[in-house]
mmCIF file of C-alpha atoms in Angstrom:
data_model
loop_
_atom_site.group_PDB
_atom_site.id
_atom_site.type_symbol
_atom_site.label_atom_id
_atom_site.label_comp_id
_atom_site.label_asym_id
_atom_site.label_seq_id
_atom_site.Cartn_x
_atom_site.Cartn_y
_atom_site.Cartn_z
ATOM 1 C CA MET A 834 -0.001 -0.026 0.002
ATOM 2 C CA SER A 835 1.189 3.531 -0.679
ATOM 3 C CA ASN A 836 1.730 6.130 1.575
ATOM 4 C CA ARG A 837 0.141 9.114 -0.467
ATOM 5 C CA PHE A 838 -1.045 10.922 2.560
ATOM 6 C CA GLU A 839 1.897 10.205 5.258
ATOM 7 C CA GLY A 840 1.540 13.077 7.588
ATOM 8 C CA LYS A 841 -1.619 14.534 6.655
ATOM 9 C CA VAL A 842 -5.032 14.620 8.053
ATOM 10 C CA ALA A 843 -8.452 13.913 6.419
ATOM 11 C CA PHE A 844 -11.961 15.296 7.724
ATOM 12 C CA ILE A 845 -14.688 13.033 6.621
ATOM 13 C CA THR A 846 -18.376 13.944 7.375
ATOM 14 C CA GLY A 847 -20.819 10.775 7.486
ATOM 15 C CA ALA A 848 -18.131 8.214 8.340
ATOM 16 C CA ALA A 849 -20.200 6.142 10.765
ATOM 17 C CA ARG A 850 -20.623 3.649 7.595
ATOM 18 C CA GLY A 851 -20.576 2.821 3.855
ATOM 19 C CA GLN A 852 -18.753 5.406 1.356
ATOM 20 C CA GLY A 853 -17.524 7.571 4.797
ATOM 21 C CA ARG A 854 -16.210 4.618 6.605
ATOM 22 C CA ALA A 855 -14.557 3.062 3.263
ATOM 23 C CA GLU A 856 -12.903 6.920 3.042
ATOM 24 C CA ALA A 857 -11.594 6.860 6.350
ATOM 25 C CA VAL A 858 -10.070 3.586 6.128
ATOM 26 C CA LYS A 859 -8.663 4.504 2.893
ATOM 27 C CA PHE A 860 -7.061 7.439 3.978
ATOM 28 C CA ALA A 861 -5.528 5.746 7.158
ATOM 29 C CA GLN A 862 -4.273 2.827 5.389
ATOM 30 C CA GLU A 863 -2.268 5.472 3.156
ATOM 31 C CA GLY A 864 -1.079 7.291 6.145
ATOM 32 C CA ALA A 865 -3.370 10.146 7.119
ATOM 33 C CA ASN A 866 -4.685 10.430 10.440
ATOM 34 C CA ILE A 867 -8.945 11.056 10.213
ATOM 35 C CA ILE A 868 -10.986 13.738 12.015
ATOM 36 C CA ALA A 869 -14.325 11.828 11.495
ATOM 37 C CA LEU A 870 -18.278 13.293 12.084
ATOM 38 C CA ASP A 871 -21.533 11.419 12.025
ATOM 39 C CA ALA A 872 -24.806 12.308 13.862
ATOM 40 C CA CYS A 873 -25.586 8.739 14.181
ATOM 41 C CA ILE A 874 -29.278 9.160 14.219
ATOM 42 C CA ASP A 875 -32.262 8.078 12.456
ATOM 43 C CA PHE A 876 -33.694 10.657 10.161
ATOM 44 C CA ALA A 877 -37.417 11.214 9.926
ATOM 45 C CA SER A 878 -37.754 10.996 5.676
ATOM 46 C CA THR A 879 -35.884 7.913 5.227
ATOM 47 C CA SER A 880 -36.992 4.423 5.184
ATOM 48 C CA TYR A 881 -33.814 3.012 6.190
ATOM 49 C CA ALA A 882 -32.367 3.060 9.481
ATOM 50 C CA GLY A 883 -29.652 5.918 10.226
ATOM 51 C CA ALA A 884 -26.193 5.055 11.015
ATOM 52 C CA THR A 885 -25.457 4.149 14.746
ATOM 53 C CA GLU A 886 -22.883 4.629 17.617
ATOM 54 C CA GLU A 887 -21.931 1.251 17.303
ATOM 55 C CA ASP A 888 -21.236 1.480 13.285
ATOM 56 C CA PHE A 889 -18.928 4.802 14.368
ATOM 57 C CA ALA A 890 -17.153 2.837 16.897
ATOM 58 C CA GLU A 891 -16.631 0.153 14.353
ATOM 59 C CA THR A 892 -14.951 2.634 12.072
ATOM 60 C CA VAL A 893 -12.835 4.061 14.790
ATOM 61 C CA ARG A 894 -11.509 0.670 15.383
ATOM 62 C CA LEU A 895 -10.755 -0.130 11.601
ATOM 63 C CA VAL A 896 -8.776 3.133 11.168
ATOM 64 C CA GLU A 897 -6.909 2.044 14.499
ATOM 65 C CA GLU A 898 -6.138 -1.336 13.066
ATOM 66 C CA GLN A 899 -4.126 0.631 10.143
ATOM 67 C CA GLY A 900 -1.979 1.811 12.999
ATOM 68 C CA ARG A 901 -3.548 5.674 12.336
ATOM 69 C CA LYS A 902 -5.327 7.862 14.935
ATOM 70 C CA ILE A 903 -8.484 8.983 14.655
ATOM 71 C CA VAL A 904 -10.695 11.955 16.312
ATOM 72 C CA ALA A 905 -14.514 10.841 16.040
ATOM 73 C CA THR A 906 -17.107 13.131 16.892
ATOM 74 C CA LYS A 907 -20.794 12.365 17.269
ATOM 75 C CA ALA A 908 -22.316 15.532 15.241
ATOM 76 C CA ASP A 909 -24.898 16.410 13.045
ATOM 77 C CA VAL A 910 -23.674 18.269 9.521
ATOM 78 C CA ARG A 911 -27.195 20.488 9.944
ATOM 79 C CA ASP A 912 -25.256 22.553 12.937
ATOM 80 C CA PHE A 913 -22.576 24.765 12.039
ATOM 81 C CA ALA A 914 -21.175 25.049 15.357
ATOM 82 C CA ALA A 915 -21.093 21.606 16.078
ATOM 83 C CA VAL A 916 -19.243 20.947 12.735
ATOM 84 C CA THR A 917 -16.999 23.507 13.731
ATOM 85 C CA ALA A 918 -16.296 22.117 17.270
ATOM 86 C CA ALA A 919 -15.591 18.776 15.747
ATOM 87 C CA LEU A 920 -13.151 20.038 13.151
ATOM 88 C CA ASP A 921 -11.255 22.187 15.824
ATOM 89 C CA ALA A 922 -10.866 19.204 17.933
ATOM 90 C CA GLY A 923 -9.427 17.081 15.351
ATOM 91 C CA ILE A 924 -6.978 19.762 14.422
ATOM 92 C CA GLU A 925 -5.715 20.785 17.857
ATOM 93 C CA ALA A 926 -5.215 16.935 18.278
ATOM 94 C CA PHE A 927 -3.088 16.654 14.554
ATOM 95 C CA GLY A 928 -2.297 20.071 14.244
ATOM 96 C CA ARG A 929 -3.173 20.213 10.614
ATOM 97 C CA LEU A 930 -5.633 20.001 7.721
ATOM 98 C CA ASP A 931 -5.242 18.718 4.485
ATOM 99 C CA VAL A 932 -8.447 16.740 2.851
ATOM 100 C CA VAL A 933 -12.100 17.628 2.951
ATOM 101 C CA VAL A 934 -14.453 14.914 1.933
ATOM 102 C CA ALA A 935 -17.917 16.133 2.547
ATOM 103 C CA ASN A 936 -19.490 12.656 2.197
ATOM 104 C CA ALA A 937 -22.763 12.875 4.541
ATOM 105 C CA GLY A 938 -26.512 12.724 3.028
ATOM 106 C CA ILE A 939 -29.668 10.743 3.143
ATOM 107 C CA CYS A 940 -32.422 9.853 0.435
ATOM 108 C CA SER A 941 -35.895 9.045 0.089
ATOM 109 C CA ALA A 942 -38.361 8.338 -2.954
ATOM 110 C CA ALA A 943 -41.605 9.858 -4.388
ATOM 111 C CA LEU A 944 -42.849 11.674 -7.306
ATOM 112 C CA SER A 945 -41.487 15.067 -7.506
ATOM 113 C CA TRP A 946 -44.986 16.731 -7.067
ATOM 114 C CA GLU A 947 -45.651 14.081 -3.867
ATOM 115 C CA ILE A 948 -42.654 14.849 -1.954
ATOM 116 C CA THR A 949 -43.548 16.181 1.407
ATOM 117 C CA PRO A 950 -42.596 19.570 2.762
ATOM 118 C CA GLU A 951 -40.819 17.540 5.508
ATOM 119 C CA GLN A 952 -39.219 15.374 3.055
ATOM 120 C CA TRP A 953 -37.935 18.279 1.223
ATOM 121 C CA GLN A 954 -36.513 20.422 4.008
ATOM 122 C CA GLU A 955 -34.673 17.827 5.692
ATOM 123 C CA THR A 956 -33.013 16.521 2.453
ATOM 124 C CA ILE A 957 -32.042 20.150 1.634
ATOM 125 C CA ASP A 958 -30.745 20.567 5.059
ATOM 126 C CA VAL A 959 -28.443 17.223 5.286
ATOM 127 C CA ASN A 960 -27.426 17.187 1.653
ATOM 128 C CA LEU A 961 -26.920 20.421 0.481
ATOM 129 C CA THR A 962 -26.544 23.112 3.825
ATOM 130 C CA GLY A 963 -24.797 20.235 5.496
ATOM 131 C CA VAL A 964 -22.057 20.223 2.815
ATOM 132 C CA PHE A 965 -21.673 24.303 2.854
ATOM 133 C CA TYR A 966 -21.257 24.106 6.322
ATOM 134 C CA THR A 967 -18.458 21.461 6.067
ATOM 135 C CA CYS A 968 -16.716 23.665 3.795
ATOM 136 C CA LYS A 969 -17.635 26.838 5.698
ATOM 137 C CA ALA A 970 -15.929 25.513 8.710
ATOM 138 C CA ALA A 971 -13.017 23.641 6.769
ATOM 139 C CA ILE A 972 -11.628 26.393 4.265
ATOM 140 C CA PRO A 973 -10.717 29.199 6.360
ATOM 141 C CA LYS A 974 -8.635 26.431 7.782
ATOM 142 C CA LEU A 975 -6.747 25.385 4.851
ATOM 143 C CA ILE A 976 -6.499 29.037 3.836
ATOM 144 C CA GLU A 977 -4.806 30.023 7.115
ATOM 145 C CA GLN A 978 -2.556 26.792 7.053
ATOM 146 C CA GLY A 979 -1.248 28.035 3.550
ATOM 147 C CA GLU A 980 -0.325 24.634 1.915
ATOM 148 C CA GLY A 981 -3.099 23.920 -0.329
ATOM 149 C CA GLY A 982 -5.259 21.061 -0.069
ATOM 150 C CA SER A 983 -8.220 18.953 -1.184
ATOM 151 C CA ILE A 984 -11.831 18.872 -0.702
ATOM 152 C CA VAL A 985 -14.183 16.075 -2.657
ATOM 153 C CA VAL A 986 -17.931 16.684 -2.406
ATOM 154 C CA THR A 987 -20.312 13.496 -2.750
ATOM 155 C CA SER A 988 -22.751 13.990 -5.237
ATOM 156 C CA SER A 989 -24.556 11.424 -7.547
ATOM 157 C CA VAL A 990 -24.603 10.535 -10.891
ATOM 158 C CA SER A 991 -28.577 11.210 -10.457
ATOM 159 C CA ALA A 992 -27.736 15.019 -10.500
ATOM 160 C CA LEU A 993 -26.400 14.599 -13.894
ATOM 161 C CA LYS A 994 -28.899 12.581 -15.221
ATOM 162 C CA GLY A 995 -32.376 13.782 -13.593
ATOM 163 C CA ALA A 996 -32.927 10.377 -12.174
ATOM 164 C CA PRO A 997 -36.709 9.880 -11.394
ATOM 165 C CA PHE A 998 -38.515 9.758 -8.104
ATOM 166 C CA VAL A 999 -35.573 11.355 -5.976
ATOM 167 C CA GLY A 1000 -36.110 14.933 -7.380
ATOM 168 C CA HIS A 1001 -35.293 16.446 -3.735
ATOM 169 C CA TYR A 1002 -31.968 14.558 -3.634
ATOM 170 C CA VAL A 1003 -31.453 15.465 -7.245
ATOM 171 C CA ALA A 1004 -31.811 19.304 -6.224
ATOM 172 C CA THR A 1005 -29.481 19.062 -3.480
ATOM 173 C CA LYS A 1006 -26.998 16.877 -5.577
ATOM 174 C CA ALA A 1007 -26.654 19.322 -8.517
ATOM 175 C CA GLY A 1008 -26.508 22.060 -6.124
ATOM 176 C CA ILE A 1009 -23.490 20.833 -4.312
ATOM 177 C CA ALA A 1010 -21.865 19.829 -7.875
ATOM 178 C CA GLY A 1011 -22.125 23.595 -8.774
ATOM 179 C CA LEU A 1012 -20.817 24.851 -5.574
ATOM 180 C CA THR A 1013 -18.172 22.397 -6.400
ATOM 181 C CA ARG A 1014 -17.279 24.370 -9.742
ATOM 182 C CA THR A 1015 -17.454 28.016 -7.725
ATOM 183 C CA MET A 1016 -15.552 26.912 -4.869
ATOM 184 C CA ALA A 1017 -12.625 25.564 -7.197
ATOM 185 C CA ASN A 1018 -12.674 28.945 -9.111
ATOM 186 C CA GLU A 1019 -12.493 30.917 -5.764
ATOM 187 C CA LEU A 1020 -10.079 28.615 -4.017
ATOM 188 C CA GLY A 1021 -7.389 27.820 -6.914
ATOM 189 C CA MET A 1022 -5.322 31.042 -5.934
ATOM 190 C CA HIS A 1023 -4.876 29.050 -2.837
ATOM 191 C CA LYS A 1024 -3.825 26.039 -4.082
ATOM 192 C CA ILE A 1025 -6.914 23.999 -2.530
ATOM 193 C CA ARG A 1026 -8.840 21.926 -5.173
ATOM 194 C CA VAL A 1027 -12.300 21.139 -5.040
ATOM 195 C CA ASN A 1028 -14.004 18.164 -6.697
ATOM 196 C CA SER A 1029 -17.413 16.300 -6.821
ATOM 197 C CA VAL A 1030 -17.824 12.504 -7.248
ATOM 198 C CA HIS A 1031 -21.031 11.297 -8.840
ATOM 199 C CA PRO A 1032 -21.779 7.689 -7.847
ATOM 200 C CA TYR A 1033 -24.296 5.426 -9.232
ATOM 201 C CA GLY A 1034 -25.768 2.636 -6.689
ATOM 202 C CA VAL A 1035 -23.438 1.741 -3.974
ATOM 203 C CA ASN A 1036 -23.681 -1.143 -1.922
ATOM 204 C CA THR A 1037 -23.879 0.562 1.659
ATOM 205 C CA GLY A 1038 -26.855 -0.985 3.314
ATOM 206 C CA MET A 1039 -28.991 2.191 2.914
ATOM 207 C CA ILE A 1040 -31.768 0.088 1.414
ATOM 208 C CA MET A 1041 -34.638 2.450 0.024
ATOM 209 C CA SER A 1042 -37.968 0.111 0.649
ATOM 210 C CA ASP A 1043 -39.789 3.615 -0.865
ATOM 211 C CA MET A 1044 -37.937 3.353 -4.289
ATOM 212 C CA LEU A 1045 -39.227 -0.347 -4.814
ATOM 213 C CA PRO A 1046 -42.956 0.154 -5.367
ATOM 214 C CA LEU A 1047 -42.509 3.361 -8.321
ATOM 215 C CA LEU A 1048 -39.721 0.931 -10.033
ATOM 216 C CA GLU A 1049 -42.498 -1.380 -10.404
ATOM 217 C CA LYS A 1050 -45.174 0.943 -10.761
ATOM 218 C CA PHE A 1051 -43.239 2.632 -13.976
ATOM 219 C CA SER A 1052 -40.762 -0.183 -14.777
ATOM 220 C CA ASP A 1053 -41.382 0.069 -18.669
ATOM 221 C CA THR A 1054 -41.074 3.731 -18.469
ATOM 222 C CA LEU A 1055 -38.695 5.317 -16.057
ATOM 223 C CA ALA A 1056 -36.694 2.285 -14.958
ATOM 224 C CA PRO A 1057 -34.503 2.310 -18.021
ATOM 225 C CA ALA A 1058 -33.082 5.746 -16.882
ATOM 226 C CA PHE A 1059 -31.006 3.488 -13.615
ATOM 227 C CA MET A 1060 -29.385 0.910 -16.318
ATOM 228 C CA ALA A 1061 -25.804 1.216 -16.459
ATOM 229 C CA SER A 1062 -23.488 0.045 -19.118
ATOM 230 C CA LEU A 1063 -20.996 -2.029 -16.950
ATOM 231 C CA PRO A 1064 -21.926 -5.612 -15.606
ATOM 232 C CA TYR A 1065 -21.341 -5.045 -11.957
ATOM 233 C CA GLY A 1066 -24.539 -4.339 -10.484
ATOM 234 C CA PHE A 1067 -23.671 -2.264 -7.823
ATOM 235 C CA SER A 1068 -20.157 -0.340 -6.494
ATOM 236 C CA GLU A 1069 -18.580 -1.103 -3.338
ATOM 237 C CA PRO A 1070 -17.714 1.521 -1.222
ATOM 238 C CA GLU A 1071 -14.224 1.215 -1.353
ATOM 239 C CA ASP A 1072 -14.648 1.640 -5.281
ATOM 240 C CA VAL A 1073 -15.606 5.321 -4.536
ATOM 241 C CA ALA A 1074 -13.216 5.273 -1.587
ATOM 242 C CA ASN A 1075 -10.273 4.611 -4.106
ATOM 243 C CA VAL A 1076 -11.401 7.562 -6.502
ATOM 244 C CA VAL A 1077 -11.764 10.237 -3.337
ATOM 245 C CA ALA A 1078 -8.253 9.327 -2.570
ATOM 246 C CA PHE A 1079 -7.100 9.857 -6.413
ATOM 247 C CA LEU A 1080 -8.616 13.348 -6.754
ATOM 248 C CA SER A 1081 -7.323 14.316 -3.032
ATOM 249 C CA SER A 1082 -3.891 12.764 -3.925
ATOM 250 C CA GLU A 1083 -0.827 14.738 -5.466
ATOM 251 C CA GLU A 1084 -1.235 12.535 -8.677
ATOM 252 C CA ALA A 1085 -4.234 15.013 -9.157
ATOM 253 C CA HIS A 1086 -3.101 18.012 -8.330
ATOM 254 C CA HIS A 1087 -4.061 19.642 -11.418
ATOM 255 C CA ILE A 1088 -7.303 18.189 -11.344
ATOM 256 C CA THR A 1089 -10.187 21.017 -10.080
ATOM 257 C CA GLY A 1090 -13.524 21.769 -10.916
ATOM 258 C CA ILE A 1091 -14.855 18.627 -11.868
ATOM 259 C CA ASN A 1092 -17.631 16.434 -11.359
ATOM 260 C CA MET A 1093 -16.533 12.801 -11.887
ATOM 261 C CA PRO A 1094 -18.729 9.770 -12.629
ATOM 262 C CA ILE A 1095 -18.247 6.852 -10.607
ATOM 263 C CA ASP A 1096 -21.246 5.019 -12.505
ATOM 264 C CA LEU A 1097 -20.615 2.230 -14.240
ATOM 265 C CA GLY A 1098 -21.454 4.115 -17.473
ATOM 266 C CA ASN A 1099 -25.231 5.116 -16.281
ATOM 267 C CA ALA A 1100 -24.164 8.892 -17.208
ATOM 268 C CA ALA A 1101 -23.389 7.986 -20.825
ATOM 269 C CA ARG A 1102 -26.589 5.847 -21.583
#
């Protein structure tokens, strides 16, 4: 295993399970200490259970198993003061910040005109405002440090496609893709790179039971929008983590402002 992040520190939100956990472990494998954040709650609008404190403890164990240190804080990305405090605690422990992975997010399913106000608001608050708060807390630290850095935002291929049944989710993921490009333009002078990744289906255990009736009802007309080209079914969290690590590494030091699909060819169909 290479040590592309030896002596560096990565701040990762939504780190208790799934892509966030895989990213924490990947960066730790390659030498980084980790500042991790997760709300560890059930969200009102999702049909699947949220991450637990036990999940978060397992992330801590896996990072430490790599011989690296981790500061893990239970905090909600919708709470700017809590995000800032979690990041400050990590920087106080490790002395620096190099990589930010704004990964925390939720999803639920409904036809766009049937999305409830509560679904809409919670999705906007977590997926869009939460990313904004994460970046708002981290960017001044990176600028002050004066050594550049990398920010990677987790969007979705649905933001590139206009996927059916997840209009509120698409709105947030398209919003953060646009924010990525703006921040890349603004932060280039500081050698801070900002990119977004756009996964397809990822095997994270977040089973959206509210999506299944819609897929069955509209299978002939709308379900083909979810088809991929490569025959692998779903990506694993580690597939996404590998790309996030690449974008955050020196190998990608001339890459900023891109919206990179990790989508088995879905966006090309």
